[in-house]
CSV table of C-alpha atoms in Angstrom, one decimal:
chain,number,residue,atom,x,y,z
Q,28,UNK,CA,0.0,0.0,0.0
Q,29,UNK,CA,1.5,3.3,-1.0
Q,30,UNK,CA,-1.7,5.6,-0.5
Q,31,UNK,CA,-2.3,8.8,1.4
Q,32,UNK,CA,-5.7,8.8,1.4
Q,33,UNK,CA,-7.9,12.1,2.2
Q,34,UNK,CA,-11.4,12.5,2.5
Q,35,UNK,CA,-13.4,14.3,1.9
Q,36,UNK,CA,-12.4,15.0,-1.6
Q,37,UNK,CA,-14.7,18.6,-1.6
Q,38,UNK,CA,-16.0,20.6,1.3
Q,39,UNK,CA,-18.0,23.9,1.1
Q,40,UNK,CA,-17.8,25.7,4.8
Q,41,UNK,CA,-19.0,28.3,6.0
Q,42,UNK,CA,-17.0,31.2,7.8
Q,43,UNK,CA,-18.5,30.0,11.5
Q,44,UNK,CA,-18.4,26.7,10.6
Q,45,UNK,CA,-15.8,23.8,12.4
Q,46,UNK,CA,-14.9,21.0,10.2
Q,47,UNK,CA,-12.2,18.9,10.4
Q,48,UNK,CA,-9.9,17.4,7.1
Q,49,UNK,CA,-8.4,14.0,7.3
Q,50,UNK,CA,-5.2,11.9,6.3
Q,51,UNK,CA,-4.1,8.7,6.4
Q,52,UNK,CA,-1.1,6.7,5.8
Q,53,UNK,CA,-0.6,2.9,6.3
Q,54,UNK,CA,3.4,2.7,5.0
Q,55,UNK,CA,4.7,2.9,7.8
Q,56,UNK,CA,5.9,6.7,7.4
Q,57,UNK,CA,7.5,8.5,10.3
Q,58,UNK,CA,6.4,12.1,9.3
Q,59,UNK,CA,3.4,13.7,7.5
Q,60,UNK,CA,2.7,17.2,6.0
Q,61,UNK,CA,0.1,19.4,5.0
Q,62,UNK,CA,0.2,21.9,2.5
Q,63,UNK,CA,-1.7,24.5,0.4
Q,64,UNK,CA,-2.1,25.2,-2.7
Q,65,UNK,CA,-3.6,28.3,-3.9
Q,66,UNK,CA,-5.6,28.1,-8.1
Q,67,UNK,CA,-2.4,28.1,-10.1
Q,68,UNK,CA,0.6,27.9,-7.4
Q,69,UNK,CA,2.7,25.6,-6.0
Q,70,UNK,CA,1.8,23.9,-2.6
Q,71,UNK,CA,3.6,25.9,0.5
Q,72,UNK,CA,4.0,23.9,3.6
Q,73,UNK,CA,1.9,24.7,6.4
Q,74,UNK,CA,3.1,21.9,9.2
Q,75,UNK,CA,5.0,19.3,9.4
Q,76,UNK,CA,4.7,16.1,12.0
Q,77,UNK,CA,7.6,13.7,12.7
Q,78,UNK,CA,8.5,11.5,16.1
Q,79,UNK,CA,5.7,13.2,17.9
Q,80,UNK,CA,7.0,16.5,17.9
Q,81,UNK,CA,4.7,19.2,15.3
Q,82,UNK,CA,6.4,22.1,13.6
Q,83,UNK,CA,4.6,24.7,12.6
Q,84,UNK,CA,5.0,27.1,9.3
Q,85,UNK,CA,4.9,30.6,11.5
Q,86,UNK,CA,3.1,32.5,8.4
Q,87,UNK,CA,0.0,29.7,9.2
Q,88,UNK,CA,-2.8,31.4,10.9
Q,89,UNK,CA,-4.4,29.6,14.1
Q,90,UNK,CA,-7.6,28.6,12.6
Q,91,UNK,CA,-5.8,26.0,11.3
Q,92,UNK,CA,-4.9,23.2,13.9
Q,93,UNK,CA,-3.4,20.0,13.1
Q,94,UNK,CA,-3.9,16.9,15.4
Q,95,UNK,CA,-2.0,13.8,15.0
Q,96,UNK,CA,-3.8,10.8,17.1
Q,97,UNK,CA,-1.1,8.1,16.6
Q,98,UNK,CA,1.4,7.6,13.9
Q,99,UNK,CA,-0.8,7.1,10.7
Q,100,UNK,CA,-3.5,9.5,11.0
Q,101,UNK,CA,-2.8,13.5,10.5
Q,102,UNK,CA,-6.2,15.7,11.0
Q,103,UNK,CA,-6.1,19.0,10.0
Q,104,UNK,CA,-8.8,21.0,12.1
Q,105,UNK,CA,-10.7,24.1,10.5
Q,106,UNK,CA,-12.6,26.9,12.7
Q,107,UNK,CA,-13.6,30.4,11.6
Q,108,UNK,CA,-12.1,30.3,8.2
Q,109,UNK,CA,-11.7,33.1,5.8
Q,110,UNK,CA,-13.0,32.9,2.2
Q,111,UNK,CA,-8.6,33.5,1.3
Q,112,UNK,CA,-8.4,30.3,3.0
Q,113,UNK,CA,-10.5,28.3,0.1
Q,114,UNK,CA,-7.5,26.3,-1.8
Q,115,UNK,CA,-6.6,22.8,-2.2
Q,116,UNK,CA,-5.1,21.2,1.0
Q,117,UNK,CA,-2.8,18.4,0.2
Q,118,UNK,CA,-1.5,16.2,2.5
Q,119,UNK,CA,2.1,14.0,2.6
Q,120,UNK,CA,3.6,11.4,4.1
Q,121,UNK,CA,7.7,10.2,3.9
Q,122,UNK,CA,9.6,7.6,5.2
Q,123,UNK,CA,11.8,9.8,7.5
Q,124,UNK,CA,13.2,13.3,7.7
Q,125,UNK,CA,16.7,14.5,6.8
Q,126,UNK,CA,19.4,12.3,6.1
Q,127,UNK,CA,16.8,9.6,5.7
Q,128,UNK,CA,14.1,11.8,3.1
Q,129,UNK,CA,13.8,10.2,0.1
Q,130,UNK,CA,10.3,11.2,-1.6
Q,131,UNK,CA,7.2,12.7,-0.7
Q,132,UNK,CA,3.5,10.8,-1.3
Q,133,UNK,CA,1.1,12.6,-1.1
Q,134,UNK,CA,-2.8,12.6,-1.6
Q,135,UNK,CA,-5.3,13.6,-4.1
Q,136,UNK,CA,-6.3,16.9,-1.5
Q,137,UNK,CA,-9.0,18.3,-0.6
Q,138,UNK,CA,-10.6,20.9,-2.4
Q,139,UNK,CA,-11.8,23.7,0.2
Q,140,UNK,CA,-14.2,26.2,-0.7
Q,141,UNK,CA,-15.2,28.8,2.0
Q,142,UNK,CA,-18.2,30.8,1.7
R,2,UNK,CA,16.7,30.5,2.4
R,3,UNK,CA,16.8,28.3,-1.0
R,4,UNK,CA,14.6,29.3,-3.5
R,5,UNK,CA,13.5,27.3,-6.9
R,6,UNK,CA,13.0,29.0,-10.0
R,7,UNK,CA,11.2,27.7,-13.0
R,8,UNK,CA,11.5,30.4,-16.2
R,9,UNK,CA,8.8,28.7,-18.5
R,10,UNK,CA,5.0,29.2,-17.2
R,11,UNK,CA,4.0,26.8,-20.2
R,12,UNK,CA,5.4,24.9,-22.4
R,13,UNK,CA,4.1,22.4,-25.3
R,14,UNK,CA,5.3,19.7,-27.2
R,15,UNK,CA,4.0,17.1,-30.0
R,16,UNK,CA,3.3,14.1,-29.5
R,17,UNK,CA,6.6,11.6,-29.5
R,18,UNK,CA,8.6,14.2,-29.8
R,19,UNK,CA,11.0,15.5,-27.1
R,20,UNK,CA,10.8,18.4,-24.3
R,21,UNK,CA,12.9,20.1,-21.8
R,22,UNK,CA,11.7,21.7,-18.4
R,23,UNK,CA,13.7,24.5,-17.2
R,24,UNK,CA,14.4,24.8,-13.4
R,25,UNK,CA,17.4,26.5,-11.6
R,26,UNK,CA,18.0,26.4,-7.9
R,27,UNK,CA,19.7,28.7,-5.1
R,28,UNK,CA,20.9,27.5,-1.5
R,29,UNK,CA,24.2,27.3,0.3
R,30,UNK,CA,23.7,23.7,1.3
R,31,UNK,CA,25.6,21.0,0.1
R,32,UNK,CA,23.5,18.0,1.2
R,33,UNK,CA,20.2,18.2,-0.9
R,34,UNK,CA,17.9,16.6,-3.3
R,35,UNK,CA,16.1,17.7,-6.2
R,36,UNK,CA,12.8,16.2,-7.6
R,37,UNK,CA,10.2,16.7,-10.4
R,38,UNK,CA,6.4,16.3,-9.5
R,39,UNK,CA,4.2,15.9,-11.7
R,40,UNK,CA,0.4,17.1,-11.0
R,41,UNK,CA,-2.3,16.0,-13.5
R,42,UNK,CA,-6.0,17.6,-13.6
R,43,UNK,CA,-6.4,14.7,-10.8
R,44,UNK,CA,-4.9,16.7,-8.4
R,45,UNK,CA,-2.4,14.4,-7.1
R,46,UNK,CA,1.6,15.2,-7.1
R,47,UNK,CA,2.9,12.4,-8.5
R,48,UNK,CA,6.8,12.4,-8.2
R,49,UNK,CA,8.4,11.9,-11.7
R,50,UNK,CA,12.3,11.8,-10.8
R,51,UNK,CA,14.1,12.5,-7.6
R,52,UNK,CA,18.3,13.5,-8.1
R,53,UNK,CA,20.9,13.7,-5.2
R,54,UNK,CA,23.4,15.9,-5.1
R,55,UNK,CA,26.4,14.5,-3.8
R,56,UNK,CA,25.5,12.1,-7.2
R,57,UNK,CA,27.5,13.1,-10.7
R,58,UNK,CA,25.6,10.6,-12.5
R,59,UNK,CA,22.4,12.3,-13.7
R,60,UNK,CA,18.8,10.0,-12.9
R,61,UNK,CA,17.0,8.3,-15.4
R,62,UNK,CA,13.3,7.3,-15.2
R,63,UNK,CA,12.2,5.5,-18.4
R,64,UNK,CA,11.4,8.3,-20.9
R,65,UNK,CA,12.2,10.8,-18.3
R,66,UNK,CA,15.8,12.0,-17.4
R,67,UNK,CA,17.5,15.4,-15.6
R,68,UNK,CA,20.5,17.5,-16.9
R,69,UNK,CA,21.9,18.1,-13.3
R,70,UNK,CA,24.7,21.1,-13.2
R,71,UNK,CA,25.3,20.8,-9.8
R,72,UNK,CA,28.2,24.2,-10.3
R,73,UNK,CA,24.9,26.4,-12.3
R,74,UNK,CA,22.7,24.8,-10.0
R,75,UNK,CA,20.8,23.7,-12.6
R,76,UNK,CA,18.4,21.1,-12.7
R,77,UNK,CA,16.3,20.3,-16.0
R,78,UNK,CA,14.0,17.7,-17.2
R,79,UNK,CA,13.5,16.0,-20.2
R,80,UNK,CA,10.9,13.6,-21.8
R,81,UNK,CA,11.2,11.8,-24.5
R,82,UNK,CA,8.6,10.6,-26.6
R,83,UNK,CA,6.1,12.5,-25.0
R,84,UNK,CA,3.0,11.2,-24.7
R,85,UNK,CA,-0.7,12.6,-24.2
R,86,UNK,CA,-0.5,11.3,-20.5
R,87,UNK,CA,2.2,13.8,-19.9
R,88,UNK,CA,0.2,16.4,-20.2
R,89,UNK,CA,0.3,18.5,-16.6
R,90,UNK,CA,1.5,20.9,-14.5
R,91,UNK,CA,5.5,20.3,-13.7
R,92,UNK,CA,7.2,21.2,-10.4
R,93,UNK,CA,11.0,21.1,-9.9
R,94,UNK,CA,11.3,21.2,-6.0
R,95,UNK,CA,14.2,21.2,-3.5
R,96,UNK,CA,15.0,19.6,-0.6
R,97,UNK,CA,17.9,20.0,1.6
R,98,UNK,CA,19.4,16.8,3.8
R,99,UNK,CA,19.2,18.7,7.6
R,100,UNK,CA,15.5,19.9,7.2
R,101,UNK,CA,12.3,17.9,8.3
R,102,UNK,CA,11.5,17.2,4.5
R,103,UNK,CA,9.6,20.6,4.2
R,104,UNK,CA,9.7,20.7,-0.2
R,105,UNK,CA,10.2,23.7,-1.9
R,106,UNK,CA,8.5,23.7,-5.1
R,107,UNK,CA,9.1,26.5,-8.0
R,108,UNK,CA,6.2,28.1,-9.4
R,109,UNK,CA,5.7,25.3,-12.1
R,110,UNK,CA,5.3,25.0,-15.9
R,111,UNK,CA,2.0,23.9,-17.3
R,112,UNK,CA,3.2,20.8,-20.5
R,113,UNK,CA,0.4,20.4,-23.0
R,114,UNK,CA,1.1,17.7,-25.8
R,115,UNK,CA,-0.4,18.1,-29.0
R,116,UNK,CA,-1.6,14.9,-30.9
């Protein structure tokens, strides 16, 4: 199995809205990522998860909050979004960090549309 | 900070003919690797070719290969016999060997194949 799988695929939110964006890995991966692309960009990095310890692109604003509940599951959890915010989240998985990166997988996103 | 650059917004090529993507790098790392994503329509970055730098030999992927200039920090891709498959959006992206795998992708170029 070399999937990331997302769901959902498409979510429409609201501005007061909470809704919650899911990832999931079963290769064994020690870190996952999300990231966002914006119509006609290339993704930017919002945080990064690796041996239990979360780092955090500083330029992400806090209505975005990841959770990781154990090693193969990243959640990415959405509260009082912005319609700037709509974009296509992608998520990532590899099978270490630094010396031991090789390749990013990632997922098919999530397109997010914010109303 | 490293930065990717990639000079061609589109590009476009006949069918089984041959193409070269542009993409030139900046960073004062030594330790670092170099990839091509590929994202279809689908949405899903699929990676195309991955190059270390502390490797001369330049990588080969079936029809797809780099021209790696590690002094011009330079790193180019070609595909051969293009196909209508290879139609996409093209990322060059950098990553360097003491980070947490955090990619940084250039702006992309957008390949259409003619039939």
């Amino acid at each position: 199995d070399t999937e990331v799988t997302q769901t959902p695929k498409h979510l429409v939110m609201g501005m007061t809205n909470k809704k919650s964006l899911k990832c999931e890995q079963h290769m064994g991966h020690r870190a996952m990522y999300w990231y966002k692309q914006k119509a006609k960009k290339p993704p930017e990095l919002m945080f990064v998860y690796s041996y239990e310890k979360l780092s955090i692109n500083e330029s992400v604003p806090s209505r975005f909050s990841p959770e990781c509940p154990n090693s193969s599951l990243l959640n990415l959890h959405l509260h009082a979004l912005q319609p700037e915010d709509s974009a296509l989240y992608l998520c990532a998985s590899s099978q270490d960090v630094g010396q031991g990166f090789t390749e990013a997988f990632f997922g098919q996103g999530t397109r997010l549309t914010v109303v | 900070a490293q930065t990717v650059t990639q000079s061609q917004p589109e590009m476009s090529v006949q069918e089984a003919e041959t193409v070269t993507l542009s993409c030139t790098y900046d960073t004062s790392e030594s330790d670092y690797y170099l990839f091509w994503y590929k994202q279809p329509p689908s949405r899903q970055m699929i990676l195309v070719i991955r190059q270390e730098a502390y490797k001369q030999q330049n990588a080969t992927e079936n029809r797809f290969s780099v021209n790696f200039q590690k002094a011009a920090k330079s790193f180019s891709l070609k595909i051969s016999d293009s196909q209508l498959g290879d139609a996409a959006m093209y990322f060059c992206a950098f990553v360097y060997g003491g980070s947490q795998g955090n990619l940084i992708f250039g702006k992309g170029t957008k390949l259409s194949v003619k039939p």
